[in-house]
Amino acid sequence: MTHPFVARHYGARAYDYVASAVHSQGQDLDLIERSVAGRGLGRVLDLGCGGGHVSYRLAPHVQEVVACDITPAMLEAVAQEAGRRGQPNIATVLAPAENLPFGAGTFDAVFCRFTTHHWADALAGLIEARRVLSPEGTAVFVDVVAPPSALSDSWLQTLELLRDPSHVRDYSVAEWTAMLGQAGFVVRSMQTHRLPMAFESWVARTKTSASCVAAIRALQQNAPDDVTRAFEMAADSSFTLDVGCFEVTAL
């Protein structure tokens, strides 16, 4: 299983993700906050919480947020930041997405942002998310989505893996839709948006080695025109990704 590797890999990077501008803002975070505001929800799950930015947005609107991750240092960083923000209703739980220590129907809502591409078994994690969601609950899944072009898809996965060896896969919209259906969800809405990635901060967050940074730059410099256009690659190696946001309910 990849869980221990991912936990070790991100342990030294925890506070970089709490401080990450890319992760602490965005229209998908705004959508997540709007989805709970004024609804009087009780207990909600931030699955694969990373730096905790979903939890911080949810906390003012719900009774309790459970921030769940497989990296102890990440959970420690989230707990400290929640304390600094005065959000005592954020609790942390150490667990993999594929094996959650919660009863069926435990949560009024489930949120998962920029983490599924690290899961060893994405479908198993989605099935678990469905299991712990109440029958009347809603869920929102947000992640980078792979382009439909096989050529661009291959380039994206290669760049991601060079930058972060814990990367498993960015799934396409079609793959996401199929997995969500297999897990027992109905997609109520889906939208995508473009997310600019500043190269220097992108590789700094994951502490990518100099040799891998050089390999990424070399690949970009030799990319086919179709790939360069698809990712809007700039002279400084910055580029743009597609992000998908799936709002779902139980079947």
One Martini backbone bead per residue (centre of mass of N, CA, C, O) as a GRO file, in nm:
protein
  251
    1MET     BB    1   0.101   0.033   0.015
    2THR     BB    2   0.104   0.402   0.003
    3HIS     BB    3   0.052   0.537   0.278
    4PRO     BB    4   0.334   0.558   0.419
    5PHE     BB    5   0.466   0.720   0.192
    6VAL     BB    6   0.281   0.965   0.196
    7ALA     BB    7   0.321   1.041   0.494
    8ARG     BB    8   0.626   1.089   0.473
    9HIS     BB    9   0.628   1.294   0.240
   10TYR     BB   10   0.422   1.512   0.400
   11GLY     BB   11   0.541   1.570   0.680
   12ALA     BB   12   0.760   1.799   0.576
   13ARG     BB   13   0.497   1.972   0.425
   14ALA     BB   14   0.260   2.075   0.598
   15TYR     BB   15   0.305   2.393   0.635
   16ASP     BB   16   0.302   2.455   0.328
   17TYR     BB   17  -0.013   2.390   0.303
   18VAL     BB   18  -0.122   2.595   0.502
   19ALA     BB   19   0.033   2.842   0.332
   20SER     BB   20  -0.106   2.796   0.066
   21ALA     BB   21  -0.250   2.984  -0.179
   22VAL     BB   22  -0.384   2.771  -0.362
   23HIS     BB   23  -0.538   2.622  -0.111
   24SER     BB   24  -0.672   2.899   0.036
   25GLN     BB   25  -0.807   2.939  -0.254
   26GLY     BB   26  -1.107   2.965  -0.448
   27GLN     BB   27  -1.400   2.883  -0.613
   28ASP     BB   28  -1.432   2.603  -0.475
   29LEU     BB   29  -1.435   2.708  -0.184
   30ASP     BB   30  -1.678   2.888  -0.219
   31LEU     BB   31  -1.873   2.661  -0.291
   32ILE     BB   32  -1.844   2.500  -0.030
   33GLU     BB   33  -1.946   2.721   0.159
   34ARG     BB   34  -2.226   2.761   0.022
   35SER     BB   35  -2.325   2.457   0.072
   36VAL     BB   36  -2.352   2.526   0.408
   37ALA     BB   37  -2.477   2.787   0.433
   38GLY     BB   38  -2.765   2.791   0.642
   39ARG     BB   39  -2.820   2.460   0.707
   40GLY     BB   40  -2.747   2.332   0.990
   41LEU     BB   41  -2.517   2.144   1.020
   42GLY     BB   42  -2.339   1.911   1.183
   43ARG     BB   43  -2.157   1.664   1.059
   44VAL     BB   44  -1.841   1.684   0.887
   45LEU     BB   45  -1.620   1.591   0.607
   46ASP     BB   46  -1.258   1.613   0.562
   47LEU     BB   47  -1.117   1.445   0.300
   48GLY     BB   48  -0.808   1.491   0.285
   49CYS     BB   49  -0.718   1.779   0.426
   50GLY     BB   50  -0.440   1.860   0.470
   51GLY     BB   51  -0.422   2.205   0.540
   52GLY     BB   52  -0.751   2.269   0.610
   53HIS     BB   53  -0.924   2.471   0.423
   54VAL     BB   54  -1.202   2.345   0.438
   55SER     BB   55  -1.241   2.347   0.744
   56TYR     BB   56  -1.224   2.658   0.786
   57ARG     BB   57  -1.482   2.714   0.613
   58LEU     BB   58  -1.689   2.525   0.768
   59ALA     BB   59  -1.687   2.585   1.081
   60PRO     BB   60  -1.896   2.841   1.092
   61HIS     BB   61  -2.156   2.635   0.975
   62VAL     BB   62  -2.099   2.402   1.187
   63GLN     BB   63  -2.061   2.187   1.449
   64GLU     BB   64  -1.866   1.968   1.291
   65VAL     BB   65  -1.525   1.891   1.198
   66VAL     BB   66  -1.365   1.629   1.016
   67ALA     BB   67  -1.019   1.587   0.989
   68CYS     BB   68  -0.884   1.374   0.735
   69ASP     BB   69  -0.574   1.179   0.747
   70ILE     BB   70  -0.238   1.015   0.693
   71THR     BB   71  -0.082   1.271   0.825
   72PRO     BB   72   0.022   1.363   1.125
   73ALA     BB   73   0.154   1.645   1.065
   74MET     BB   74  -0.095   1.761   0.927
   75LEU     BB   75  -0.288   1.740   1.171
   76GLU     BB   76  -0.120   1.916   1.358
   77ALA     BB   77  -0.134   2.171   1.183
   78VAL     BB   78  -0.442   2.197   1.184
   79ALA     BB   79  -0.485   2.218   1.490
   80GLN     BB   80  -0.316   2.475   1.524
   81GLU     BB   81  -0.474   2.655   1.325
   82ALA     BB   82  -0.750   2.626   1.458
   83GLY     BB   83  -0.660   2.756   1.722
   84ARG     BB   84  -0.570   3.029   1.599
   85ARG     BB   85  -0.876   3.074   1.476
   86GLY     BB   86  -1.101   2.972   1.672
   87GLN     BB   87  -1.171   2.632   1.597
   88PRO     BB   88  -1.292   2.384   1.806
   89ASN     BB   89  -1.478   2.214   1.579
   90ILE     BB   90  -1.202   2.080   1.499
   91ALA     BB   91  -1.129   1.750   1.412
   92THR     BB   92  -0.887   1.483   1.422
   93VAL     BB   93  -0.813   1.206   1.184
   94LEU     BB   94  -0.650   0.896   1.138
   95ALA     BB   95  -0.693   0.804   0.788
   96PRO     BB   96  -0.790   0.632   0.522
   97ALA     BB   97  -1.013   0.648   0.267
   98GLU     BB   98  -1.042   0.318   0.238
   99ASN     BB   99  -1.057   0.325   0.588
  100LEU     BB  100  -1.303   0.426   0.777
  101PRO     BB  101  -1.378   0.507   1.137
  102PHE     BB  102  -1.695   0.504   1.048
  103GLY     BB  103  -2.012   0.510   1.036
  104ALA     BB  104  -2.292   0.483   0.887
  105GLY     BB  105  -2.420   0.795   0.825
  106THR     BB  106  -2.246   1.020   0.996
  107PHE     BB  107  -2.271   1.244   0.762
  108ASP     BB  108  -2.406   1.532   0.613
  109ALA     BB  109  -2.112   1.579   0.481
  110VAL     BB  110  -1.872   1.566   0.203
  111PHE     BB  111  -1.520   1.659   0.158
  112CYS     BB  112  -1.294   1.679  -0.140
  113ARG     BB  113  -0.957   1.824  -0.186
  114PHE     BB  114  -0.679   1.754  -0.349
  115THR     BB  115  -0.646   1.398  -0.303
  116THR     BB  116  -0.730   1.159  -0.496
  117HIS     BB  117  -0.446   1.143  -0.655
  118HIS     BB  118  -0.324   0.972  -0.388
  119TRP     BB  119  -0.488   0.729  -0.401
  120ALA     BB  120  -0.465   0.390  -0.423
  121ASP     BB  121  -0.804   0.372  -0.422
  122ALA     BB  122  -1.047   0.555  -0.544
  123LEU     BB  123  -1.302   0.383  -0.534
  124ALA     BB  124  -1.281   0.297  -0.238
  125GLY     BB  125  -1.298   0.589  -0.127
  126LEU     BB  126  -1.579   0.654  -0.246
  127ILE     BB  127  -1.732   0.428  -0.102
  128GLU     BB  128  -1.671   0.535   0.181
  129ALA     BB  129  -1.802   0.810   0.147
  130ARG     BB  130  -2.085   0.690   0.101
  131ARG     BB  131  -2.115   0.531   0.367
  132VAL     BB  132  -2.077   0.798   0.569
  133LEU     BB  133  -2.318   0.910   0.430
  134SER     BB  134  -2.606   1.032   0.441
  135PRO     BB  135  -2.887   0.978   0.257
  136GLU     BB  136  -2.931   1.317   0.249
  137GLY     BB  137  -2.660   1.384   0.154
  138THR     BB  138  -2.365   1.564   0.059
  139ALA     BB  139  -2.107   1.605  -0.200
  140VAL     BB  140  -1.759   1.720  -0.261
  141PHE     BB  141  -1.542   1.706  -0.549
  142VAL     BB  142  -1.192   1.806  -0.584
  143ASP     BB  143  -0.984   1.820  -0.886
  144VAL     BB  144  -0.766   1.741  -1.096
  145VAL     BB  145  -0.803   1.712  -1.451
  146ALA     BB  146  -0.777   1.530  -1.718
  147PRO     BB  147  -0.734   1.528  -2.033
  148PRO     BB  148  -0.872   1.380  -2.318
  149SER     BB  149  -0.597   1.373  -2.422
  150ALA     BB  150  -0.354   1.140  -2.433
  151LEU     BB  151  -0.110   1.320  -2.461
  152SER     BB  152  -0.168   1.521  -2.227
  153ASP     BB  153  -0.203   1.313  -2.009
  154SER     BB  154   0.085   1.200  -2.011
  155TRP     BB  155   0.220   1.467  -1.938
  156LEU     BB  156   0.084   1.522  -1.671
  157GLN     BB  157   0.167   1.263  -1.515
  158THR     BB  158   0.472   1.309  -1.546
  159LEU     BB  159   0.497   1.581  -1.403
  160GLU     BB  160   0.368   1.495  -1.136
  161LEU     BB  161   0.573   1.265  -1.066
  162LEU     BB  162   0.830   1.434  -1.066
  163ARG     BB  163   0.726   1.628  -0.840
  164ASP     BB  164   0.545   1.366  -0.710
  165PRO     BB  165   0.580   1.036  -0.596
  166SER     BB  166   0.266   1.020  -0.474
  167HIS     BB  167   0.146   1.009  -0.736
  168VAL     BB  168  -0.113   0.858  -0.929
  169ARG     BB  169  -0.391   1.027  -1.046
  170ASP     BB  170  -0.543   1.214  -1.292
  171TYR     BB  171  -0.870   1.237  -1.360
  172SER     BB  172  -1.114   1.232  -1.563
  173VAL     BB  173  -1.432   1.314  -1.607
  174ALA     BB  174  -1.517   1.031  -1.697
  175GLU     BB  175  -1.387   0.879  -1.459
  176TRP     BB  176  -1.536   1.020  -1.236
  177THR     BB  177  -1.825   0.954  -1.320
  178ALA     BB  178  -1.793   0.648  -1.304
  179MET     BB  179  -1.699   0.622  -1.005
  180LEU     BB  180  -1.937   0.761  -0.870
  181GLY     BB  181  -2.147   0.557  -0.970
  182GLN     BB  182  -2.012   0.300  -0.844
  183ALA     BB  183  -2.032   0.432  -0.540
  184GLY     BB  184  -2.341   0.575  -0.527
  185PHE     BB  185  -2.364   0.830  -0.708
  186VAL     BB  186  -2.505   1.153  -0.798
  187VAL     BB  187  -2.468   1.391  -1.039
  188ARG     BB  188  -2.572   1.730  -1.012
  189SER     BB  189  -2.284   1.873  -1.061
  190MET     BB  190  -2.047   2.020  -1.309
  191GLN     BB  191  -1.727   2.188  -1.295
  192THR     BB  192  -1.483   2.394  -1.458
  193HIS     BB  193  -1.143   2.521  -1.411
  194ARG     BB  194  -0.878   2.738  -1.426
  195LEU     BB  195  -0.531   2.682  -1.294
  196PRO     BB  196  -0.276   2.858  -1.202
  197MET     BB  197   0.084   2.770  -1.203
  198ALA     BB  198   0.349   2.844  -1.017
  199PHE     BB  199   0.638   2.692  -1.043
  200GLU     BB  200   0.806   2.753  -0.787
  201SER     BB  201   0.577   2.684  -0.578
  202TRP     BB  202   0.506   2.402  -0.684
  203VAL     BB  203   0.796   2.273  -0.611
  204ALA     BB  204   0.833   2.378  -0.317
  205ARG     BB  205   0.600   2.230  -0.165
  206THR     BB  206   0.745   1.933  -0.245
  207LYS     BB  207   1.052   1.940  -0.257
  208THR     BB  208   1.182   1.924  -0.525
  209SER     BB  209   1.425   1.818  -0.691
  210ALA     BB  210   1.659   1.937  -0.903
  211SER     BB  211   1.646   1.706  -1.110
  212CYS     BB  212   1.333   1.717  -1.149
  213VAL     BB  213   1.309   2.008  -1.233
  214ALA     BB  214   1.486   1.977  -1.486
  215ALA     BB  215   1.303   1.763  -1.620
  216ILE     BB  216   1.051   1.935  -1.645
  217ARG     BB  217   1.171   2.162  -1.814
  218ALA     BB  218   1.262   1.983  -2.049
  219LEU     BB  219   0.986   1.882  -2.127
  220GLN     BB  220   0.855   2.156  -2.183
  221GLN     BB  221   1.062   2.250  -2.406
  222ASN     BB  222   0.970   1.965  -2.578
  223ALA     BB  223   0.688   2.017  -2.635
  224PRO     BB  224   0.424   1.998  -2.797
  225ASP     BB  225   0.203   2.222  -2.909
  226ASP     BB  226  -0.052   2.094  -2.787
  227VAL     BB  227   0.057   2.096  -2.495
  228THR     BB  228   0.128   2.393  -2.463
  229ARG     BB  229  -0.166   2.487  -2.505
  230ALA     BB  230  -0.320   2.316  -2.291
  231PHE     BB  231  -0.114   2.448  -2.048
  232GLU     BB  232  -0.001   2.727  -2.091
  233MET     BB  233   0.301   2.755  -2.137
  234ALA     BB  234   0.568   2.924  -2.001
  235ALA     BB  235   0.887   3.051  -1.984
  236ASP     BB  236   0.885   2.985  -1.652
  237SER     BB  237   0.695   2.706  -1.642
  238SER     BB  238   0.432   2.790  -1.619
  239PHE     BB  239   0.080   2.690  -1.574
  240THR     BB  240  -0.233   2.511  -1.662
  241LEU     BB  241  -0.519   2.378  -1.504
  242ASP     BB  242  -0.775   2.145  -1.452
  243VAL     BB  243  -1.077   2.176  -1.256
  244GLY     BB  244  -1.295   1.969  -1.073
  245CYS     BB  245  -1.654   1.991  -0.971
  246PHE     BB  246  -1.843   1.762  -0.764
  247GLU     BB  247  -2.187   1.733  -0.712
  248VAL     BB  248  -2.337   1.504  -0.475
  249THR     BB  249  -2.547   1.219  -0.427
  250ALA     BB  250  -2.730   0.973  -0.326
  251LEU     BB  251  -2.901   0.701  -0.465
   0.00000   0.00000   0.00000
